[in-house]
Amino acid sequence: MSSAAASIRPRRLLAIDGGGLLGLIPAECLIAIEKQLNDLTGTQKPLCERFDLIAGTSTGAILAAGLALGKTAAELRDFYLEFGREIFKKLPIWYRLWHSYSSAPLEQHLKDVFLEPTTLGSDRLCTQILIVSKNATLGNDWFFSNNPNNRFFKNNAGLSLWQVVRASTAAPTYFPPQSIAVLDDAGNKRTYEFIDGGVSSYNNPALQVFLEATVPDYGNGWSMGADKILLLSLGTGFNSVAIEAGKAAKYNLIDWAQYMVKELMNDANLQQNVLLQIIGQRPPLVRSATSELTSSGAAKGIPNDAALREVGASLGAQKVMTYQRMTIGLTRQRLDLLGLPDIDPIKVREMDAADQIPNMQRVGIAVAKEQVHMEALKGFF
């Protein structure tokens, strides 16, 4: 493709949520996306050559960084199958006042997968990535980008890729924080502690990846429009975190900490998806994410599709992108509709439930079969 043609072609964005071992759901969707695009285009390419910018938070950061290195979706799926039980092996009970799991197995496998000492600025990364974390030392959301036009690129380019991904996966109560020495603007190193990007509004990084792509201050400034930007957003499942009547009063600090982490992820996901559906155009014959959440019983009180269309029309604005969200409400009703009546929705929705890895994979395969239809998006590729 000529440079002139490349400059005007549609831009393709991919965003992947956090969710621990439930990363198997987007991993299976990525396998289907990869295969369908290879079949549709008649060319075999890794997804890093299909997407211009791939974003991920927490477990989504593992998938995003792996894709950017040119790994296949199946290779990344196998990361969970091979190492999930080892990574989520609980520490002795006296350690769990601080965190439930050792970071050592996760760190070692991240080093192996991400080819230590690959850095964020390495030319081994064949597309732009955005990794979401939170700087606990400063109290700031932190967006690690390998875009050389990003204003913070010079500060972050020399950081080890595995450390950046590890920072994004450091979910409080699950894993300890990740310390990283970062260059300040004067060229001096300052050490910060980073925690999971899910402890922010960006466990679903879809809105931020859209901003990174289109707002000139972030270093890209790509043109907006339903025919100019495609954003695929992959979720790790959704459910309301309900507490049985009378039990909330008995919750301890650890119970509430885990509850707040989960609810923050859920609420941010809902808010971002509603906004993106208002400003984005859904591909034809594709189920909307709000329909998924309301019909599955996983969310209450959010606007239906008709209401969102009415809001969008009242704004009088053209759609700024084509947007598709792939996710599932992890409820009894929804799993039954997927033909998975033997899977317990309460057990499978826990992001550290290593004993549920086979069932998480089955859910991912079923979601991919139902929701991945790249023929509707062939024009973008």
Tab-separated table of C-alpha atoms in Angstrom:
chain	number	residue	atom	x	y	z
A	1	MET	CA	0.000	0.000	0.000
A	2	SER	CA	1.344	3.437	-0.892
A	3	SER	CA	2.004	5.982	1.855
A	4	ALA	CA	-0.777	8.176	0.443
A	5	ALA	CA	-3.283	5.322	0.589
A	6	ALA	CA	-2.136	4.378	4.080
A	7	SER	CA	-2.685	7.939	5.274
A	8	ILE	CA	-6.354	7.945	4.289
A	9	ARG	CA	-7.375	4.375	5.058
A	10	PRO	CA	-9.637	3.704	8.050
A	11	ARG	CA	-7.947	3.302	11.406
A	12	ARG	CA	-8.607	0.150	13.413
A	13	LEU	CA	-8.580	0.215	17.210
A	14	LEU	CA	-8.826	-2.663	19.685
A	15	ALA	CA	-9.515	-2.347	23.423
A	16	ILE	CA	-9.433	-5.232	25.919
A	17	ASP	CA	-10.827	-5.124	29.453
A	18	GLY	CA	-9.306	-6.310	32.692
A	19	GLY	CA	-10.710	-9.327	34.530
A	20	GLY	CA	-8.034	-11.810	35.607
A	21	LEU	CA	-8.525	-15.343	34.319
A	22	LEU	CA	-11.681	-14.174	32.566
A	23	GLY	CA	-9.231	-12.869	29.979
A	24	LEU	CA	-9.987	-16.237	28.395
A	25	ILE	CA	-13.221	-14.702	27.064
A	26	PRO	CA	-11.544	-11.977	24.958
A	27	ALA	CA	-8.720	-14.393	24.126
A	28	GLU	CA	-11.177	-16.752	22.434
A	29	CYS	CA	-12.804	-13.791	20.666
A	30	LEU	CA	-9.361	-12.750	19.401
A	31	ILE	CA	-8.790	-16.246	18.015
A	32	ALA	CA	-12.066	-15.988	16.081
A	33	ILE	CA	-11.284	-12.437	14.887
A	34	GLU	CA	-7.861	-13.514	13.661
A	35	LYS	CA	-9.175	-16.556	11.799
A	36	GLN	CA	-12.112	-14.758	10.227
A	37	LEU	CA	-9.938	-11.878	9.004
A	38	ASN	CA	-7.417	-14.308	7.533
A	39	ASP	CA	-10.240	-16.109	5.725
A	40	LEU	CA	-11.964	-12.915	4.558
A	41	THR	CA	-8.820	-11.247	3.239
A	42	GLY	CA	-7.094	-14.351	1.940
A	43	THR	CA	-3.906	-13.347	3.783
A	44	GLN	CA	-2.406	-14.744	6.964
A	45	LYS	CA	-1.446	-11.889	9.262
A	46	PRO	CA	-1.033	-11.439	13.009
A	47	LEU	CA	-3.483	-9.009	14.581
A	48	CYS	CA	-0.714	-6.485	15.180
A	49	GLU	CA	-0.781	-5.937	11.398
A	50	ARG	CA	-4.574	-5.577	11.393
A	51	PHE	CA	-4.927	-2.959	14.156
A	52	ASP	CA	-3.253	0.438	14.427
A	53	LEU	CA	-3.636	0.782	18.194
A	54	ILE	CA	-4.287	-1.931	20.774
A	55	ALA	CA	-5.135	-1.029	24.363
A	56	GLY	CA	-5.423	-3.202	27.428
A	57	THR	CA	-5.973	-2.972	31.158
A	58	SER	CA	-4.803	-5.649	33.606
A	59	THR	CA	-5.388	-9.032	31.941
A	60	GLY	CA	-6.181	-7.029	28.802
A	61	ALA	CA	-2.660	-5.593	29.010
A	62	ILE	CA	-1.243	-9.124	28.750
A	63	LEU	CA	-3.263	-9.715	25.594
A	64	ALA	CA	-2.557	-6.276	24.103
A	65	ALA	CA	1.200	-6.456	24.633
A	66	GLY	CA	1.363	-10.025	23.361
A	67	LEU	CA	-0.537	-9.130	20.203
A	68	ALA	CA	1.724	-6.120	19.619
A	69	LEU	CA	4.731	-8.458	19.713
A	70	GLY	CA	3.197	-10.446	16.880
A	71	LYS	CA	2.002	-13.392	18.928
A	72	THR	CA	-1.060	-15.260	17.749
A	73	ALA	CA	-4.279	-15.122	19.708
A	74	ALA	CA	-4.009	-18.871	20.352
A	75	GLU	CA	-0.546	-18.440	21.893
A	76	LEU	CA	-1.946	-15.850	24.282
A	77	ARG	CA	-4.961	-17.999	25.123
A	78	ASP	CA	-2.524	-20.750	26.046
A	79	PHE	CA	-0.824	-18.407	28.544
A	80	TYR	CA	-3.952	-18.683	30.702
A	81	LEU	CA	-4.354	-22.416	30.181
A	82	GLU	CA	-0.727	-23.215	30.981
A	83	PHE	CA	0.046	-20.782	33.782
A	84	GLY	CA	-3.292	-19.676	35.256
A	85	ARG	CA	-3.344	-22.187	38.102
A	86	GLU	CA	0.237	-21.437	39.071
A	87	ILE	CA	-0.282	-17.658	39.026
A	88	PHE	CA	-3.451	-17.871	41.102
A	89	LYS	CA	-2.160	-20.232	43.788
A	90	LYS	CA	-3.090	-18.720	47.145
A	91	LEU	CA	-0.418	-17.738	49.638
A	92	PRO	CA	-0.494	-19.039	53.237
A	93	ILE	CA	-3.266	-17.359	55.159
A	94	TRP	CA	-1.005	-15.091	57.246
A	95	TYR	CA	0.199	-13.337	54.041
A	96	ARG	CA	-3.312	-12.605	52.850
A	97	LEU	CA	-3.647	-9.562	55.076
A	98	TRP	CA	-1.664	-7.848	52.297
A	99	HIS	CA	-2.427	-9.795	49.114
A	100	SER	CA	-3.722	-13.227	48.148
A	101	TYR	CA	-1.100	-14.228	45.583
A	102	SER	CA	2.642	-14.024	45.102
A	103	SER	CA	3.738	-11.925	42.141
A	104	ALA	CA	6.760	-14.183	41.439
A	105	PRO	CA	5.090	-16.709	39.069
A	106	LEU	CA	3.314	-13.952	37.149
A	107	GLU	CA	6.522	-11.931	36.821
A	108	GLN	CA	8.532	-14.892	35.575
A	109	HIS	CA	5.984	-15.853	32.949
A	110	LEU	CA	5.614	-12.229	31.818
A	111	LYS	CA	9.384	-12.027	31.367
A	112	ASP	CA	9.315	-15.204	29.293
A	113	VAL	CA	6.349	-14.145	27.132
A	114	PHE	CA	7.455	-10.563	26.597
A	115	LEU	CA	11.037	-11.417	25.737
A	116	GLU	CA	12.861	-9.633	28.550
A	117	PRO	CA	14.630	-7.186	28.091
A	118	THR	CA	12.116	-5.847	25.513
A	119	THR	CA	11.261	-2.248	26.357
A	120	LEU	CA	8.129	-0.219	25.761
A	121	GLY	CA	9.978	1.688	23.043
A	122	SER	CA	11.333	-1.435	21.327
A	123	ASP	CA	10.931	-1.869	17.586
A	124	ARG	CA	9.841	-5.440	18.363
A	125	LEU	CA	6.403	-3.947	18.964
A	126	CYS	CA	4.807	-3.855	15.539
A	127	THR	CA	1.855	-1.606	16.360
A	128	GLN	CA	0.913	1.073	18.859
A	129	ILE	CA	-0.103	-0.107	22.306
A	130	LEU	CA	-1.661	1.588	25.284
A	131	ILE	CA	-1.287	-0.057	28.698
A	132	VAL	CA	-3.405	1.328	31.552
A	133	SER	CA	-2.149	1.412	35.124
A	134	LYS	CA	-2.459	3.665	38.158
A	135	ASN	CA	0.433	5.418	39.846
A	136	ALA	CA	-0.424	4.863	43.514
A	137	THR	CA	2.466	7.076	44.654
A	138	LEU	CA	1.076	10.107	42.847
A	139	GLY	CA	-2.580	9.031	42.724
A	140	ASN	CA	-2.693	9.428	38.923
A	141	ASP	CA	-3.996	7.237	36.149
A	142	TRP	CA	-1.017	6.304	33.991
A	143	PHE	CA	-1.201	5.480	30.292
A	144	PHE	CA	1.938	3.738	29.022
A	145	SER	CA	2.244	4.343	25.276
A	146	ASN	CA	4.867	3.403	22.686
A	147	ASN	CA	3.718	6.171	20.333
A	148	PRO	CA	6.883	8.241	19.719
A	149	ASN	CA	4.707	11.339	19.288
A	150	ASN	CA	3.219	10.935	22.766
A	151	ARG	CA	4.535	13.608	25.134
A	152	PHE	CA	5.536	11.008	27.736
A	153	PHE	CA	7.222	8.599	25.330
A	154	LYS	CA	10.720	9.719	26.303
A	155	ASN	CA	9.917	9.097	29.967
A	156	ASN	CA	8.558	5.587	29.446
A	157	ALA	CA	10.314	4.226	26.348
A	158	GLY	CA	13.126	2.552	28.282
A	159	LEU	CA	10.859	0.694	30.691
A	160	SER	CA	10.740	-3.096	30.484
A	161	LEU	CA	7.584	-4.238	28.763
A	162	TRP	CA	7.012	-6.980	31.331
A	163	GLN	CA	7.147	-4.419	34.163
A	164	VAL	CA	4.604	-2.195	32.441
A	165	VAL	CA	2.233	-5.146	31.994
A	166	ARG	CA	2.874	-6.319	35.553
A	167	ALA	CA	2.008	-2.806	36.817
A	168	SER	CA	-1.302	-2.965	34.984
A	169	THR	CA	-2.129	-6.340	36.556
A	170	ALA	CA	-1.307	-5.414	40.183
A	171	ALA	CA	-4.881	-5.631	41.469
A	172	PRO	CA	-5.063	-4.575	45.130
A	173	THR	CA	-5.804	-7.475	47.523
A	174	TYR	CA	-4.778	-9.906	44.761
A	175	PHE	CA	-1.154	-8.935	43.957
A	176	PRO	CA	1.378	-6.522	45.470
A	177	PRO	CA	2.101	-3.217	43.703
A	178	GLN	CA	4.834	-3.005	41.068
A	179	SER	CA	7.713	-0.589	41.672
A	180	ILE	CA	9.098	1.073	38.537
A	181	ALA	CA	11.813	3.716	38.197
A	182	VAL	CA	10.605	6.272	35.643
A	183	LEU	CA	12.564	9.129	34.103
A	184	ASP	CA	11.240	12.570	34.966
A	185	ASP	CA	11.432	15.476	32.528
A	186	ALA	CA	14.857	16.418	33.883
A	187	GLY	CA	16.213	12.952	33.126
A	188	ASN	CA	16.296	11.779	36.738
A	189	LYS	CA	14.823	8.459	37.822
A	190	ARG	CA	11.974	8.455	40.308
A	191	THR	CA	10.563	5.233	41.703
A	192	TYR	CA	6.794	4.883	41.898
A	193	GLU	CA	4.466	2.095	42.961
A	194	PHE	CA	1.887	1.145	40.354
A	195	ILE	CA	-1.358	-0.783	40.777
A	196	ASP	CA	-3.970	-2.300	38.482
A	197	GLY	CA	-5.479	0.042	35.929
A	198	GLY	CA	-8.846	-1.453	36.863
A	199	VAL	CA	-8.748	0.691	40.017
A	200	SER	CA	-9.767	3.651	37.873
A	201	SER	CA	-12.377	4.472	35.258
A	202	TYR	CA	-10.389	2.545	32.676
A	203	ASN	CA	-10.792	-1.159	33.397
A	204	ASN	CA	-12.571	-0.873	30.066
A	205	PRO	CA	-10.019	1.217	28.125
A	206	ALA	CA	-12.216	1.732	25.047
A	207	LEU	CA	-12.955	5.433	25.534
A	208	GLN	CA	-9.324	6.223	26.278
A	209	VAL	CA	-8.072	4.374	23.200
A	210	PHE	CA	-10.511	6.412	21.097
A	211	LEU	CA	-9.140	9.612	22.617
A	212	GLU	CA	-5.543	8.460	22.105
A	213	ALA	CA	-6.329	7.863	18.450
A	214	THR	CA	-8.191	11.080	17.672
A	215	VAL	CA	-7.108	13.872	20.052
A	216	PRO	CA	-4.014	15.546	18.519
A	217	ASP	CA	-2.428	16.190	21.925
A	218	TYR	CA	-1.956	12.435	22.360
A	219	GLY	CA	0.183	12.269	19.232
A	220	ASN	CA	-2.046	10.763	16.520
A	221	GLY	CA	-4.966	13.031	15.619
A	222	TRP	CA	-6.602	10.543	13.251
A	223	SER	CA	-9.796	11.672	11.538
A	224	MET	CA	-13.128	10.757	13.095
A	225	GLY	CA	-16.169	9.284	11.368
A	226	ALA	CA	-18.115	6.046	11.142
A	227	ASP	CA	-16.159	5.153	8.003
A	228	LYS	CA	-12.797	6.357	9.354
A	229	ILE	CA	-12.463	4.735	12.789
A	230	LEU	CA	-13.316	1.186	13.852
A	231	LEU	CA	-13.220	0.378	17.559
A	232	LEU	CA	-13.639	-3.187	18.768
A	233	SER	CA	-14.029	-3.475	22.531
A	234	LEU	CA	-13.637	-6.900	24.149
A	235	GLY	CA	-15.046	-7.515	27.617
A	236	THR	CA	-14.372	-10.164	30.231
A	237	GLY	CA	-17.984	-10.661	31.271
A	238	PHE	CA	-20.250	-8.638	33.499
A	239	ASN	CA	-22.440	-9.197	36.527
A	240	SER	CA	-23.942	-7.171	39.334
A	241	VAL	CA	-22.127	-7.810	42.605
A	242	ALA	CA	-25.002	-8.608	44.951
A	243	ILE	CA	-24.695	-9.074	48.713
A	244	GLU	CA	-27.318	-11.226	50.392
A	245	ALA	CA	-29.549	-9.261	52.751
A	246	GLY	CA	-28.071	-9.092	56.235
A	247	LYS	CA	-24.521	-10.057	55.202
A	248	ALA	CA	-23.152	-6.632	54.315
A	249	ALA	CA	-23.007	-5.646	57.994
A	250	LYS	CA	-20.627	-8.557	58.600
A	251	TYR	CA	-18.173	-7.648	55.833
A	252	ASN	CA	-14.587	-7.018	56.947
A	253	LEU	CA	-12.062	-4.677	55.325
A	254	ILE	CA	-10.843	-7.314	52.876
A	255	ASP	CA	-14.416	-8.203	51.859
A	256	TRP	CA	-15.203	-4.538	51.163
A	257	ALA	CA	-11.923	-3.977	49.325
A	258	GLN	CA	-12.652	-6.847	46.941
A	259	TYR	CA	-16.254	-5.702	46.546
A	260	MET	CA	-15.182	-2.154	45.665
A	261	VAL	CA	-12.658	-3.321	43.085
A	262	LYS	CA	-15.314	-5.389	41.310
A	263	GLU	CA	-18.017	-2.732	41.490
A	264	LEU	CA	-15.669	-0.015	40.242
A	265	MET	CA	-14.909	-2.154	37.197
A	266	ASN	CA	-18.592	-2.835	36.577
A	267	ASP	CA	-19.732	0.780	36.956
A	268	ALA	CA	-16.949	2.130	34.748
A	269	ASN	CA	-17.764	-0.481	32.099
A	270	LEU	CA	-21.411	0.529	32.074
A	271	GLN	CA	-20.695	4.230	31.880
A	272	GLN	CA	-18.145	3.901	29.086
A	273	ASN	CA	-20.291	1.573	27.023
A	274	VAL	CA	-23.346	3.818	27.202
A	275	LEU	CA	-21.282	6.818	26.097
A	276	LEU	CA	-19.568	4.943	23.275
A	277	GLN	CA	-22.873	3.634	21.966
A	278	ILE	CA	-24.205	7.186	21.811
A	279	ILE	CA	-21.267	8.514	19.791
A	280	GLY	CA	-20.535	5.336	17.828
A	281	GLN	CA	-22.351	3.497	15.053
A	282	ARG	CA	-23.047	-0.190	15.563
A	283	PRO	CA	-22.251	-2.506	12.662
A	284	PRO	CA	-25.285	-4.084	10.963
A	285	LEU	CA	-26.710	-7.287	12.444
A	286	VAL	CA	-24.571	-6.946	15.578
A	287	ARG	CA	-26.106	-7.209	19.038
A	288	SER	CA	-25.605	-4.102	21.183
A	289	ALA	CA	-23.823	-4.328	24.504
A	290	THR	CA	-26.620	-2.593	26.393
A	291	SER	CA	-29.072	-5.159	25.054
A	292	GLU	CA	-26.678	-7.851	26.233
A	293	LEU	CA	-26.534	-6.451	29.738
A	294	THR	CA	-30.218	-5.696	30.187
A	295	SER	CA	-31.590	-8.870	28.600
A	296	SER	CA	-29.168	-11.064	30.527
A	297	GLY	CA	-30.267	-9.550	33.810
A	298	ALA	CA	-26.690	-8.476	34.553
A	299	ALA	CA	-27.518	-4.762	34.786
A	300	LYS	CA	-30.589	-2.760	35.706
A	301	GLY	CA	-31.636	0.804	35.068
A	302	ILE	CA	-29.473	1.539	32.026
A	303	PRO	CA	-30.977	3.041	28.857
A	304	ASN	CA	-32.220	0.692	26.164
A	305	ASP	CA	-31.116	0.911	22.539
A	306	ALA	CA	-34.046	3.083	21.482
A	307	ALA	CA	-33.312	5.584	24.242
A	308	LEU	CA	-29.648	5.748	23.292
A	309	ARG	CA	-30.526	6.331	19.628
A	310	GLU	CA	-32.859	9.139	20.667
A	311	VAL	CA	-30.127	10.779	22.745
A	312	GLY	CA	-27.681	10.482	19.860
A	313	ALA	CA	-30.188	11.989	17.442
A	314	SER	CA	-30.940	14.884	19.807
A	315	LEU	CA	-27.248	15.768	19.900
A	316	GLY	CA	-27.451	16.320	16.150
A	317	ALA	CA	-23.976	14.954	15.629
A	318	GLN	CA	-22.656	12.448	13.128
A	319	LYS	CA	-21.269	9.217	14.492
A	320	VAL	CA	-17.572	9.555	15.216
A	321	MET	CA	-16.678	5.887	14.724
A	322	THR	CA	-17.985	2.393	14.126
A	323	TYR	CA	-18.129	0.657	17.482
A	324	GLN	CA	-18.730	-2.921	18.522
A	325	ARG	CA	-18.594	-4.282	22.052
A	326	MET	CA	-18.224	-8.028	22.627
A	327	THR	CA	-19.090	-9.178	26.138
A	328	ILE	CA	-21.524	-11.289	28.128
A	329	GLY	CA	-23.663	-10.986	31.230
A	330	LEU	CA	-22.478	-13.852	33.432
A	331	THR	CA	-25.907	-14.882	34.637
A	332	ARG	CA	-27.830	-18.156	34.774
A	333	GLN	CA	-30.195	-16.934	32.087
A	334	ARG	CA	-27.441	-15.942	29.695
A	335	LEU	CA	-25.316	-19.053	30.124
A	336	ASP	CA	-28.382	-21.184	29.448
A	337	LEU	CA	-28.961	-19.309	26.189
A	338	LEU	CA	-25.363	-20.048	25.200
A	339	GLY	CA	-25.963	-23.760	25.769
A	340	LEU	CA	-23.901	-23.881	28.951
A	341	PRO	CA	-26.431	-24.967	31.612
A	342	ASP	CA	-23.807	-26.906	33.583
A	343	ILE	CA	-21.626	-23.845	34.281
A	344	ASP	CA	-22.257	-22.093	37.601
A	345	PRO	CA	-22.408	-18.325	36.885
A	346	ILE	CA	-21.400	-17.467	40.456
A	347	LYS	CA	-18.248	-19.569	40.303
A	348	VAL	CA	-17.190	-18.692	36.768
A	349	ARG	CA	-17.432	-14.923	37.277
A	350	GLU	CA	-14.624	-14.844	39.888
A	351	MET	CA	-11.512	-13.526	38.159
A	352	ASP	CA	-9.150	-15.665	40.287
A	353	ALA	CA	-11.146	-18.929	40.143
A	354	ALA	CA	-8.401	-21.177	38.781
A	355	ASP	CA	-10.628	-24.247	39.098
A	356	GLN	CA	-12.991	-22.619	36.572
A	357	ILE	CA	-10.420	-22.137	33.795
A	358	PRO	CA	-11.974	-24.821	31.532
A	359	ASN	CA	-15.423	-23.279	31.992
A	360	MET	CA	-14.127	-19.757	31.351
A	361	GLN	CA	-12.674	-21.017	28.103
A	362	ARG	CA	-15.981	-22.618	27.149
A	363	VAL	CA	-17.773	-19.333	27.807
A	364	GLY	CA	-15.199	-17.533	25.649
A	365	ILE	CA	-15.656	-19.987	22.773
A	366	ALA	CA	-19.449	-19.573	22.943
A	367	VAL	CA	-19.240	-15.763	23.060
A	368	ALA	CA	-16.857	-15.734	20.098
A	369	LYS	CA	-19.173	-17.960	18.070
A	370	GLU	CA	-22.137	-15.728	18.848
A	371	GLN	CA	-20.603	-12.263	18.569
A	372	VAL	CA	-17.572	-12.323	16.259
A	373	HIS	CA	-18.820	-11.610	12.730
A	374	MET	CA	-15.992	-9.867	10.922
A	375	GLU	CA	-17.781	-10.074	7.581
A	376	ALA	CA	-19.823	-7.084	8.793
A	377	LEU	CA	-16.566	-5.137	9.136
A	378	LYS	CA	-14.698	-6.387	6.092
A	379	GLY	CA	-14.605	-2.870	4.593
A	380	PHE	CA	-12.245	-1.744	7.322
A	381	PHE	CA	-9.679	-4.424	6.472
